[in-house]
């Protein structure tokens, strides 16, 4: 009959059940003997129980479970030996258990009795400890020896001679306790390392996993060492660390070196690490090639950085943590030419964090780290390796660039880091752009004022990816238009962060910005040059106001030079936008806006030039009928606000505008424009009182004849409109113009014309071809009825309306 083959896991479970059965049985008899005061029989059963730990069939994980079962039962024996009256001296028992037949049970019993022996104070603790740790050398099997020494460590952990310990004095001092732990640690580490070299090569990975499962047994020694109260910085520096590092380095085992260095950093106080920083970092350079030195050093850096933040006053002035780390990290990198690029950069990121936390005022440390990275990456590039383009490496480069941004929250500080722009060059276009966006957001969110020309130049160079094309950028068709627009709008917002009380410096900043923005091409300029134009206009009007109220002293010559220079800047900037024919309406508006500012500043020639440029755009670039009408309305509105022109220049501009009205394609547009031109001949203080401060000094102009001519022209054109609805609407608009001039006392606009217009409108509204229910007619009629209500109200309060009939 065939037998079923058990899996390795099932085999371990079976063996474990058998061993535990024996252990529990022997433990039961041991406890019964102890209850009956049969100590010798109890020790015999205890020896039989411990003998189950002699097995070599169990895996370390399963062996650990069996060990813990035995451990728990032996604790019962320890308690009995200490509390019960068994009639024997501990020295006798200590000698008696040494006659156990097998060495493993003998040493377990010896450790158990020795623990009580120390506690009874019948012998100095140091002598018993020395005897126990030496006798444990008798077991050299890696697994059995490791657990035996762990048992010894557990049984004696509260019985070590130490400062303030009840065993201090006759029982020894902290040095004796330290020697015991160090010797036990050394032997346990040797056993742990030896596990790696038992068995065939094919099981190497399995053995490594088993060793990792047992690593805590070895690490506990370092933890227990750190808990000794008597160890101070001096003792740690002279006695503890050198011996621990010697054992770590000499064991020549990758797993042991990695784990023990990490434990060493974790368990001992920060003050100890500060005092021994040189030694620890020097030891890192002596570790095996396969050890992840980066993780060890990063752990130490991060821990000391946190300590420096929490307790800055405890760091001695003579201890320069950063330079010590920087020097040794450089040595480690030199010693390990095959270290992964992302590991090297990760080390530098930790150094960067250290410098920012411990030495926030020392910008040269940040520059030192970033400069090293630039040099390192440059060397890689010269070797034509692309390892720095891998995602894990790119992430670290981005960290090197963004960590200072997040820390300083002031881009001006970053501009002092000379190597910062060079580091960006090792990123792809997309990643550079993300960093540039972070820089722009930092400026906007923190309200950072960029007030010097060189600062503006350096900052714009940092965000170059956003403001001009790059050779490695993707095809424009692959870029999301909304994302592109959002990015350019952010850049445009930065213009508002350019400021300086010195107009000369601010002008240079604007020149620098314009030069950078123009290099970005038309797609970007239509976003970035607009705010630059308005900031320049704001600057020139601000200077004019300051000069007027006496806060700024400028003679006429200096003011003339400054004003002309700024308006020339505006003119040239708008001219760059003018090249893009799709922006013709916007450039026309900009020239008109500039003319208003020039008029406010009393620069007639400049204002006239701006208006001329607007007229040129109107004539050459705006061809569509609706666009022409809208542009003409803006032109007429702007002309009405300008106050600096002589009569001759004003007549020329108004006459030109009137000609444009006649050339409009559609009759309704001609009629409306003609009536609006009339306002250029009728400007009163009342009409300008609601305007902005820049417009309130507009001189009055009352040319009643020209007003009447414009209105008559508008009526004549309206009469020629064929569409009944459009004609009626034109008449209603003209009616409102008549009412306006009646209110403003224009004598050439006779009130008698108003009833005639009303009758004309009524006739048109009642015509057969007019559909009273159409949306267009409903809107016109609503407008008309509101106008009639206004006239009716004025009849009650204004004598000029008294004889008007609205029927």
Short mmCIF file of N, CA and C in Angstrom, two decimals, residues 269-342:
data_model
loop_
_atom_site.label_atom_id
_atom_site.label_comp_id
_atom_site.label_asym_id
_atom_site.label_seq_id
_atom_site.Cartn_x
_atom_site.Cartn_y
_atom_site.Cartn_z
N UNK A 269 21.40 56.22 22.16
CA UNK A 269 20.89 57.61 22.17
C UNK A 269 21.57 58.48 21.11
N UNK A 270 20.87 59.56 20.74
CA UNK A 270 21.39 60.48 19.73
C UNK A 270 22.69 61.13 20.18
N UNK A 271 22.79 61.43 21.48
CA UNK A 271 24.02 62.05 21.98
C UNK A 271 25.24 61.17 21.73
N UNK A 272 25.06 59.86 21.86
CA UNK A 272 26.16 58.92 21.61
C UNK A 272 26.57 58.97 20.14
N UNK A 273 25.58 59.04 19.26
CA UNK A 273 25.88 59.08 17.83
C UNK A 273 26.60 60.37 17.45
N UNK A 274 26.22 61.47 18.08
CA UNK A 274 26.89 62.74 17.78
C UNK A 274 28.37 62.67 18.15
N UNK A 275 28.64 62.03 19.28
CA UNK A 275 30.03 61.96 19.75
C UNK A 275 30.87 60.99 18.93
N UNK A 276 30.24 60.04 18.26
CA UNK A 276 30.99 59.00 17.55
C UNK A 276 30.67 58.98 16.05
N UNK A 277 30.25 60.11 15.54
CA UNK A 277 29.81 60.16 14.15
C UNK A 277 30.92 59.74 13.19
N UNK A 278 32.11 60.21 13.44
CA UNK A 278 33.24 59.89 12.57
C UNK A 278 33.48 58.37 12.51
N UNK A 279 33.47 57.72 13.69
CA UNK A 279 33.75 56.29 13.73
C UNK A 279 32.68 55.48 12.99
N UNK A 280 31.42 55.83 13.22
CA UNK A 280 30.33 55.07 12.59
C UNK A 280 30.39 55.22 11.07
N UNK A 281 30.60 56.44 10.60
CA UNK A 281 30.64 56.67 9.16
C UNK A 281 31.87 56.03 8.52
N UNK A 282 32.97 56.04 9.26
CA UNK A 282 34.18 55.37 8.74
C UNK A 282 33.93 53.88 8.62
N UNK A 283 33.20 53.32 9.59
CA UNK A 283 32.89 51.88 9.54
C UNK A 283 31.99 51.56 8.35
N UNK A 284 31.10 52.47 8.00
CA UNK A 284 30.21 52.25 6.85
C UNK A 284 31.02 52.02 5.57
N UNK A 285 32.15 52.69 5.49
CA UNK A 285 32.99 52.53 4.31
C UNK A 285 33.69 51.18 4.25
N UNK A 286 33.71 50.46 5.38
CA UNK A 286 34.40 49.17 5.42
C UNK A 286 33.44 47.98 5.29
N UNK A 287 32.16 48.27 5.13
CA UNK A 287 31.18 47.19 5.02
C UNK A 287 31.27 46.54 3.65
N UNK A 288 30.74 45.33 3.55
CA UNK A 288 30.78 44.59 2.29
C UNK A 288 30.03 45.33 1.19
N UNK A 289 30.38 45.02 -0.04
CA UNK A 289 29.77 45.70 -1.19
C UNK A 289 28.26 45.49 -1.25
N UNK A 290 27.80 44.32 -0.86
CA UNK A 290 26.37 44.02 -0.96
C UNK A 290 25.51 44.67 0.10
N UNK A 291 26.14 45.30 1.09
CA UNK A 291 25.38 45.95 2.17
C UNK A 291 24.77 47.26 1.65
N UNK A 292 23.52 47.48 2.00
CA UNK A 292 22.84 48.72 1.59
C UNK A 292 23.27 49.85 2.52
N UNK A 293 24.46 50.39 2.23
CA UNK A 293 25.02 51.46 3.07
C UNK A 293 24.12 52.69 3.04
N UNK A 294 23.49 52.90 1.90
CA UNK A 294 22.60 54.06 1.78
C UNK A 294 21.54 54.06 2.87
N UNK A 295 20.88 52.93 3.08
CA UNK A 295 19.82 52.84 4.08
C UNK A 295 20.36 53.12 5.48
N UNK A 296 21.57 52.63 5.75
CA UNK A 296 22.18 52.83 7.08
C UNK A 296 22.48 54.31 7.31
N UNK A 297 23.13 54.93 6.35
CA UNK A 297 23.51 56.34 6.51
C UNK A 297 22.28 57.23 6.53
N UNK A 298 21.31 56.95 5.65
CA UNK A 298 20.08 57.75 5.63
C UNK A 298 19.36 57.67 6.97
N UNK A 299 19.33 56.46 7.55
CA UNK A 299 18.70 56.29 8.86
C UNK A 299 19.40 57.15 9.92
N UNK A 300 20.72 57.16 9.89
CA UNK A 300 21.48 57.96 10.85
C UNK A 300 21.28 59.46 10.61
N UNK A 301 21.29 59.87 9.36
CA UNK A 301 21.09 61.28 9.03
C UNK A 301 19.72 61.75 9.49
N UNK A 302 18.70 60.97 9.14
CA UNK A 302 17.33 61.37 9.50
C UNK A 302 17.15 61.44 11.01
N UNK A 303 17.76 60.50 11.72
CA UNK A 303 17.61 60.50 13.18
C UNK A 303 18.28 61.73 13.79
N UNK A 304 19.48 62.04 13.35
CA UNK A 304 20.18 63.20 13.91
C UNK A 304 19.51 64.51 13.48
N UNK A 305 18.93 64.54 12.29
CA UNK A 305 18.22 65.74 11.85
C UNK A 305 17.00 66.00 12.74
N UNK A 306 16.26 64.95 13.06
CA UNK A 306 15.11 65.10 13.96
C UNK A 306 15.56 65.54 15.34
N UNK A 307 16.68 64.97 15.80
CA UNK A 307 17.21 65.34 17.12
C UNK A 307 17.61 66.82 17.13
N UNK A 308 18.21 67.27 16.04
CA UNK A 308 18.64 68.67 15.97
C UNK A 308 17.45 69.62 16.01
N UNK A 309 16.34 69.21 15.40
CA UNK A 309 15.14 70.05 15.41
C UNK A 309 14.53 70.12 16.80
N UNK A 310 14.48 68.96 17.48
CA UNK A 310 13.86 68.90 18.81
C UNK A 310 14.75 69.52 19.89
N UNK A 311 16.07 69.30 19.78
CA UNK A 311 16.99 69.77 20.83
C UNK A 311 18.18 70.48 20.20
N UNK A 312 17.95 71.65 19.61
CA UNK A 312 19.06 72.34 18.91
C UNK A 312 20.19 72.78 19.84
N UNK A 313 19.86 73.02 21.12
CA UNK A 313 20.88 73.52 22.05
C UNK A 313 21.83 72.44 22.52
N UNK A 314 21.48 71.18 22.29
CA UNK A 314 22.33 70.09 22.79
C UNK A 314 23.46 69.74 21.84
N UNK A 315 23.44 70.30 20.66
CA UNK A 315 24.49 70.00 19.68
C UNK A 315 25.69 70.92 19.92
N UNK A 316 26.85 70.37 20.24
CA UNK A 316 28.03 71.22 20.50
C UNK A 316 28.40 72.04 19.26
N UNK A 317 28.88 73.25 19.49
CA UNK A 317 29.25 74.12 18.38
C UNK A 317 30.40 73.56 17.56
N UNK A 318 31.26 72.81 18.23
CA UNK A 318 32.43 72.28 17.50
C UNK A 318 32.07 71.09 16.62
N UNK A 319 30.86 70.57 16.78
CA UNK A 319 30.43 69.41 15.97
C UNK A 319 29.69 69.93 14.73
N UNK A 320 30.30 69.76 13.59
CA UNK A 320 29.67 70.15 12.33
C UNK A 320 29.11 68.88 11.69
N UNK A 321 27.86 68.60 11.99
CA UNK A 321 27.25 67.35 11.53
C UNK A 321 27.26 67.27 10.01
N UNK A 322 26.88 68.37 9.38
CA UNK A 322 26.74 68.33 7.93
C UNK A 322 28.04 67.99 7.23
N UNK A 323 29.10 68.73 7.55
CA UNK A 323 30.37 68.51 6.85
C UNK A 323 30.94 67.12 7.13
N UNK A 324 30.69 66.61 8.34
CA UNK A 324 31.15 65.26 8.66
C UNK A 324 30.45 64.24 7.77
N UNK A 325 29.14 64.37 7.69
CA UNK A 325 28.38 63.47 6.82
C UNK A 325 28.78 63.65 5.36
N UNK A 326 28.90 64.89 4.94
CA UNK A 326 29.21 65.17 3.54
C UNK A 326 30.54 64.54 3.13
N UNK A 327 31.54 64.65 4.01
CA UNK A 327 32.86 64.10 3.73
C UNK A 327 32.80 62.57 3.60
N UNK A 328 32.15 61.93 4.57
CA UNK A 328 32.14 60.47 4.58
C UNK A 328 31.21 59.89 3.52
N UNK A 329 30.11 60.58 3.24
CA UNK A 329 29.23 60.11 2.17
C UNK A 329 29.98 60.14 0.84
N UNK A 330 30.77 61.18 0.64
CA UNK A 330 31.58 61.26 -0.57
C UNK A 330 32.57 60.10 -0.66
N UNK A 331 33.16 59.75 0.48
CA UNK A 331 34.11 58.64 0.49
C UNK A 331 33.41 57.32 0.17
N UNK A 332 32.23 57.14 0.77
CA UNK A 332 31.48 55.90 0.53
C UNK A 332 31.13 55.77 -0.95
N UNK A 333 30.72 56.87 -1.55
CA UNK A 333 30.35 56.85 -2.98
C UNK A 333 31.58 56.53 -3.83
N UNK A 334 32.72 57.10 -3.45
CA UNK A 334 33.97 56.82 -4.20
C UNK A 334 34.38 55.36 -4.05
N UNK A 335 34.16 54.80 -2.85
CA UNK A 335 34.56 53.42 -2.59
C UNK A 335 33.64 52.42 -3.27
N UNK A 336 32.45 52.87 -3.64
CA UNK A 336 31.46 51.97 -4.23
C UNK A 336 31.05 52.48 -5.61
N UNK A 337 31.91 52.32 -6.59
CA UNK A 337 31.61 52.85 -7.93
C UNK A 337 30.37 52.22 -8.57
N UNK A 338 29.97 51.05 -8.07
CA UNK A 338 28.80 50.38 -8.65
C UNK A 338 27.51 50.67 -7.89
N UNK A 339 27.58 51.60 -6.95
CA UNK A 339 26.36 51.95 -6.20
C UNK A 339 25.31 52.49 -7.17
N UNK A 340 24.07 52.08 -6.96
CA UNK A 340 22.98 52.53 -7.83
C UNK A 340 22.85 54.05 -7.79
N UNK A 341 22.52 54.63 -8.94
CA UNK A 341 22.41 56.09 -9.03
C UNK A 341 21.37 56.62 -8.06
N UNK A 342 20.24 55.94 -7.98
CA UNK A 342 19.18 56.45 -7.10
C UNK A 342 19.59 56.36 -5.63
#
